[in-house]
Coordinates of C-alpha atoms in Angstrom, one line a residue:
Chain A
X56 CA 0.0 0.0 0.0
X57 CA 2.8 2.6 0.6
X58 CA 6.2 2.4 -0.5
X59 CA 9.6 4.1 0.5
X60 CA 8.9 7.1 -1.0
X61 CA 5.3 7.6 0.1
X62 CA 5.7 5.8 3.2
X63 CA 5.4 9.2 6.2
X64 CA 4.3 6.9 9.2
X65 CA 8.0 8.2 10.8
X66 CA 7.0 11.4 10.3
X67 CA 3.6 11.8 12.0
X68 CA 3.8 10.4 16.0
X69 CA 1.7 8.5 17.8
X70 CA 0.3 11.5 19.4
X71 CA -0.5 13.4 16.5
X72 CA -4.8 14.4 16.5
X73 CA -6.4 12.2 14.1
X74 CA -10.0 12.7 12.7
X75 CA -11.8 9.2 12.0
X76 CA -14.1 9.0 9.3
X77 CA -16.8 5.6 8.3
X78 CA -16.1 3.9 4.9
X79 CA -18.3 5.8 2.4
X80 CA -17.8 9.0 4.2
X81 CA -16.7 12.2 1.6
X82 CA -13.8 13.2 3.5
X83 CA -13.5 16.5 1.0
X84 CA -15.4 17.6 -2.2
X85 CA -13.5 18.7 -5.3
X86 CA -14.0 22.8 -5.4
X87 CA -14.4 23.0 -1.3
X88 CA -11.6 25.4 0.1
X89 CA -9.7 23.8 2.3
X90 CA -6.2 24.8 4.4
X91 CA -5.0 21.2 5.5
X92 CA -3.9 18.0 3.9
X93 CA -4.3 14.4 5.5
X94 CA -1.7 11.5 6.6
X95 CA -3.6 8.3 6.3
X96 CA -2.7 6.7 9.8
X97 CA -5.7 3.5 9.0
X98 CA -7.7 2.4 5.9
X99 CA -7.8 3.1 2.4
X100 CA -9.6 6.1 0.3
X101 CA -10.3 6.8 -3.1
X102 CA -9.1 10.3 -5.1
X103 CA -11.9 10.8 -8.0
X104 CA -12.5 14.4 -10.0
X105 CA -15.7 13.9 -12.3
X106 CA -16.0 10.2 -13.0
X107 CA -12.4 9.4 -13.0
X108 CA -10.8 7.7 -10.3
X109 CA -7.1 8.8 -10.0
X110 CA -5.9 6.7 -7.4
X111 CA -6.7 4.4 -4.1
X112 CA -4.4 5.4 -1.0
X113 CA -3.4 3.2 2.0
X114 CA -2.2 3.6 5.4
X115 CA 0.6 6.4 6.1
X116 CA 0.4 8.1 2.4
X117 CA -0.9 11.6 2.1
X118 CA -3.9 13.3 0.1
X119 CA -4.8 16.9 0.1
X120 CA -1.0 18.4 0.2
X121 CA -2.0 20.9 -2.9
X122 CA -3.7 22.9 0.2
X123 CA -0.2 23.9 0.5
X124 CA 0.7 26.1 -2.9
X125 CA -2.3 28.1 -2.6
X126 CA -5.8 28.1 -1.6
X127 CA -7.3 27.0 -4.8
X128 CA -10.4 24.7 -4.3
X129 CA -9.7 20.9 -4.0
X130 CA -9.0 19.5 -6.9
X131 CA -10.9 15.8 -6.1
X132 CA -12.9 14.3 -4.0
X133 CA -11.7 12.0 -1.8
X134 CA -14.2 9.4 -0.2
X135 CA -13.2 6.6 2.5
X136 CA -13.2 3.1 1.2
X137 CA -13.0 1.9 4.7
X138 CA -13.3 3.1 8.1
X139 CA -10.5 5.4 8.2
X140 CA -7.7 7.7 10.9
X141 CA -6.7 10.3 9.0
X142 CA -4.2 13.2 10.7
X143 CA -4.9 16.6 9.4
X144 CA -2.1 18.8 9.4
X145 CA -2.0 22.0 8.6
X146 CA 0.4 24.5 7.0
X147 CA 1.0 26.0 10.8
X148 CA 1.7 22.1 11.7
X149 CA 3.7 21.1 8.9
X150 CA 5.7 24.1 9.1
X151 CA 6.7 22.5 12.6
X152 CA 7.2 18.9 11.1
X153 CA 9.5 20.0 8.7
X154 CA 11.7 21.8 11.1
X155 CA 12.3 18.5 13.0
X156 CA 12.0 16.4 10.0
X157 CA 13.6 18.2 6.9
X158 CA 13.5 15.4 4.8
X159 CA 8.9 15.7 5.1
X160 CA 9.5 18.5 3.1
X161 CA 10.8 16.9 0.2
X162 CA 8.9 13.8 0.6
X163 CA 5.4 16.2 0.2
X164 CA 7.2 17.8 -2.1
X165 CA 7.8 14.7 -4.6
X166 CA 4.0 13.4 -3.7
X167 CA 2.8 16.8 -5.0
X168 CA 5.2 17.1 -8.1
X169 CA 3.9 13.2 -9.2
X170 CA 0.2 14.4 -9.0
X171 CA 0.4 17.1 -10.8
X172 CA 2.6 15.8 -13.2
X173 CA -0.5 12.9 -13.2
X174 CA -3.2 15.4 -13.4
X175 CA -1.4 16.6 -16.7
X176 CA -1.4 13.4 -18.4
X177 CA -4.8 12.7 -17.5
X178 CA -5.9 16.2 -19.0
Chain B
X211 CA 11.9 41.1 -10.5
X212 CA 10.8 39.3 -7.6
X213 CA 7.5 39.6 -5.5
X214 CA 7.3 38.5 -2.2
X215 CA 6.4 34.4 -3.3
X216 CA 9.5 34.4 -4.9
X217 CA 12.0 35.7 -3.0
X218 CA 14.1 33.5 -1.8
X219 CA 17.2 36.7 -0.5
X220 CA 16.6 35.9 3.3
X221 CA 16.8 32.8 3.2
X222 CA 20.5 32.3 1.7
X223 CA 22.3 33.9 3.1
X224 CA 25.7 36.2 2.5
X225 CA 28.3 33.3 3.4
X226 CA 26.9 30.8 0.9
X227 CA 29.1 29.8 -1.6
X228 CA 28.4 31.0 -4.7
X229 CA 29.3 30.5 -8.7
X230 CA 29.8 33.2 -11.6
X231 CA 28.6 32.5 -15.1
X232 CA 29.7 35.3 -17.5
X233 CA 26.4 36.7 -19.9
X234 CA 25.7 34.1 -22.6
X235 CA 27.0 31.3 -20.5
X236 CA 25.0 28.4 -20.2
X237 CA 24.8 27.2 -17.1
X238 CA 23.1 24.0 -17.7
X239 CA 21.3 22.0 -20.3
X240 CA 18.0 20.1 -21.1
X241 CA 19.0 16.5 -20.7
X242 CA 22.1 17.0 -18.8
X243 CA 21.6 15.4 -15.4
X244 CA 21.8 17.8 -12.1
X245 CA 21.3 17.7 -8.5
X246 CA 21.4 20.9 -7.7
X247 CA 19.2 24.4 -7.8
X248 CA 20.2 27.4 -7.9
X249 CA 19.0 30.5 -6.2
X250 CA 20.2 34.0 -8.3
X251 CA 22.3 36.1 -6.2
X252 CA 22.7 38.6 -8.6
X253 CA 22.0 39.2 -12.8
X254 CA 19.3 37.7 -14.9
X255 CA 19.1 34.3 -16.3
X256 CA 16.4 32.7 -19.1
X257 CA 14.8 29.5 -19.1
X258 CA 14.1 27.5 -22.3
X259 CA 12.9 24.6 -23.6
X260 CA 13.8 23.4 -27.4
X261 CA 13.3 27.2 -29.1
X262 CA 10.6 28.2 -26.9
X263 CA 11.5 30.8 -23.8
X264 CA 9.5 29.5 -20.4
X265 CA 11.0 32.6 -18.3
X266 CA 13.2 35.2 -17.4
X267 CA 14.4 35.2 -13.7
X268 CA 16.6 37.8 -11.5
X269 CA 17.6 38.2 -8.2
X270 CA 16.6 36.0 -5.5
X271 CA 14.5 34.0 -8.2
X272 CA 15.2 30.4 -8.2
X273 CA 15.7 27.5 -10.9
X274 CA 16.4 24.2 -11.4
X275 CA 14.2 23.2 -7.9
X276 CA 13.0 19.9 -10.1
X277 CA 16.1 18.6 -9.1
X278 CA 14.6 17.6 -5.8
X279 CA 11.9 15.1 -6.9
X280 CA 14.2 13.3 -8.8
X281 CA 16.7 12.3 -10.9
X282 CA 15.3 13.2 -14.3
X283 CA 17.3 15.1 -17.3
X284 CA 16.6 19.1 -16.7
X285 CA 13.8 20.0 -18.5
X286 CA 14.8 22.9 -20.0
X287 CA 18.1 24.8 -20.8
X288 CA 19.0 27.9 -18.3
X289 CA 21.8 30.6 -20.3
X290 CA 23.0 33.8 -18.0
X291 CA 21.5 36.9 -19.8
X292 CA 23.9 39.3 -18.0
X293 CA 26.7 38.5 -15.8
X294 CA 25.2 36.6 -12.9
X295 CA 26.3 34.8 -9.7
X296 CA 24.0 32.1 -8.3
X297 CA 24.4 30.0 -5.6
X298 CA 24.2 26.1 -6.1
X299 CA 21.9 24.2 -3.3
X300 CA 22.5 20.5 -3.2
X301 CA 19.7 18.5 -1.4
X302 CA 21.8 18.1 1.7
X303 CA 22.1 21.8 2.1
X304 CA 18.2 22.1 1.3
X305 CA 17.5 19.8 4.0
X306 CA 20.0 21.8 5.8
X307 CA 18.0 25.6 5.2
X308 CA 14.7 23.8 5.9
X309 CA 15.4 22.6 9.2
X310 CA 16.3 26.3 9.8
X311 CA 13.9 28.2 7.9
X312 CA 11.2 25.7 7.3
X313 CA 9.1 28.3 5.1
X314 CA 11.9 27.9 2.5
X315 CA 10.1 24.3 2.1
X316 CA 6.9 25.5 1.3
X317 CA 8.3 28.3 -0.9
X318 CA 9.9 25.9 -3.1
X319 CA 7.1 23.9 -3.2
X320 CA 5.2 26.5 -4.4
X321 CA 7.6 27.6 -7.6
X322 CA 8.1 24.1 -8.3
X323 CA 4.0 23.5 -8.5
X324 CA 3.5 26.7 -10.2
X325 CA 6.4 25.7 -12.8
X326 CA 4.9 22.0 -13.2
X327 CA 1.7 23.6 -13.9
X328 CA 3.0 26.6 -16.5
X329 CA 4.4 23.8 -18.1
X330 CA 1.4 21.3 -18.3
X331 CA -0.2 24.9 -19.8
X332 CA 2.5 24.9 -22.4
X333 CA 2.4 21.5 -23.6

């Protein structure tokens, strides 16, 4: 479900607040504003814009890290497949993480840049 | 030259090293392999890919942030328009300014997502 790369369980402690949410729950709606992006900590959920589905997430990946460029409106919906945990962080919070863990920064960074390199090829 | 998104001048500061290119110089190539930016310290530098011009950068600007996701070819060719003087940034010394300045994260992030998106524009 995660690999190296995408894997941010390290980064996010036991402590952190989670939010839980039951499978078939719209976590977010494409076009909502929103100013925090999510580290799965349990389950899976679905990223969809329109019709298309664009990818399924597991356990310690992210979703929702475009909230950092700007304050556009979501650009998918993403629904829980499961029951899920999710950690919300946001910019004021990963602002923090990165200063203790450098390396989250380029690690959100990468997720970001292969999404919207995705969203291109889809368009 | 640079608004307040861009500017990366606080956040390197006077002791880094730094590297001249005279004007016409190119200071790297589409295709070559790099792992390093560059934020401008002083001059003007264009960005190009094949014969078409992406952007022309200054002081304080940064280029060649793809470098961070990965190892890909550069994906365009950077010449100095003027005499300038940049300084290189090698992930290690990235990690290095973000666990000092964490905002430098985000502000990379940002010109790498707006860049990633100019270019899906482009294409």
């Amino acid at each position: 479900m995660s690999n190296a790369a995408d894997d941010f369980s390290l980064l996010v402690g036991p402590d952190v607040l989670t939010r839980n949410y039951a499978a078939g729950a719209i976590i977010f709606r494409e076009g909502e504003r929103g100013n925090e992006f999510f580290v799965i900590k349990r389950g899976k959920v679905h990223i969809s814009t329109g019709n298309r589905l664009l990818e399924t997430l597991g356990e310690n990946e992210i979703f929702g890290e475009m909230a950092l460029i700007d304050d556009s409106p979501r650009s998918a919906t993403v629904v829980a497949d499961t029951d899920v945990t999710v950690a919300p962080i946001t910019e004021k919070q990963y602002l923090f993480l990165v200063r203790h863990t450098p390396y989250f920064a380029l690690k959100v960074t990468r997720v970001l840049a292969e999404r919207l390199r995705a969203q291109d090829k889809a368009t």
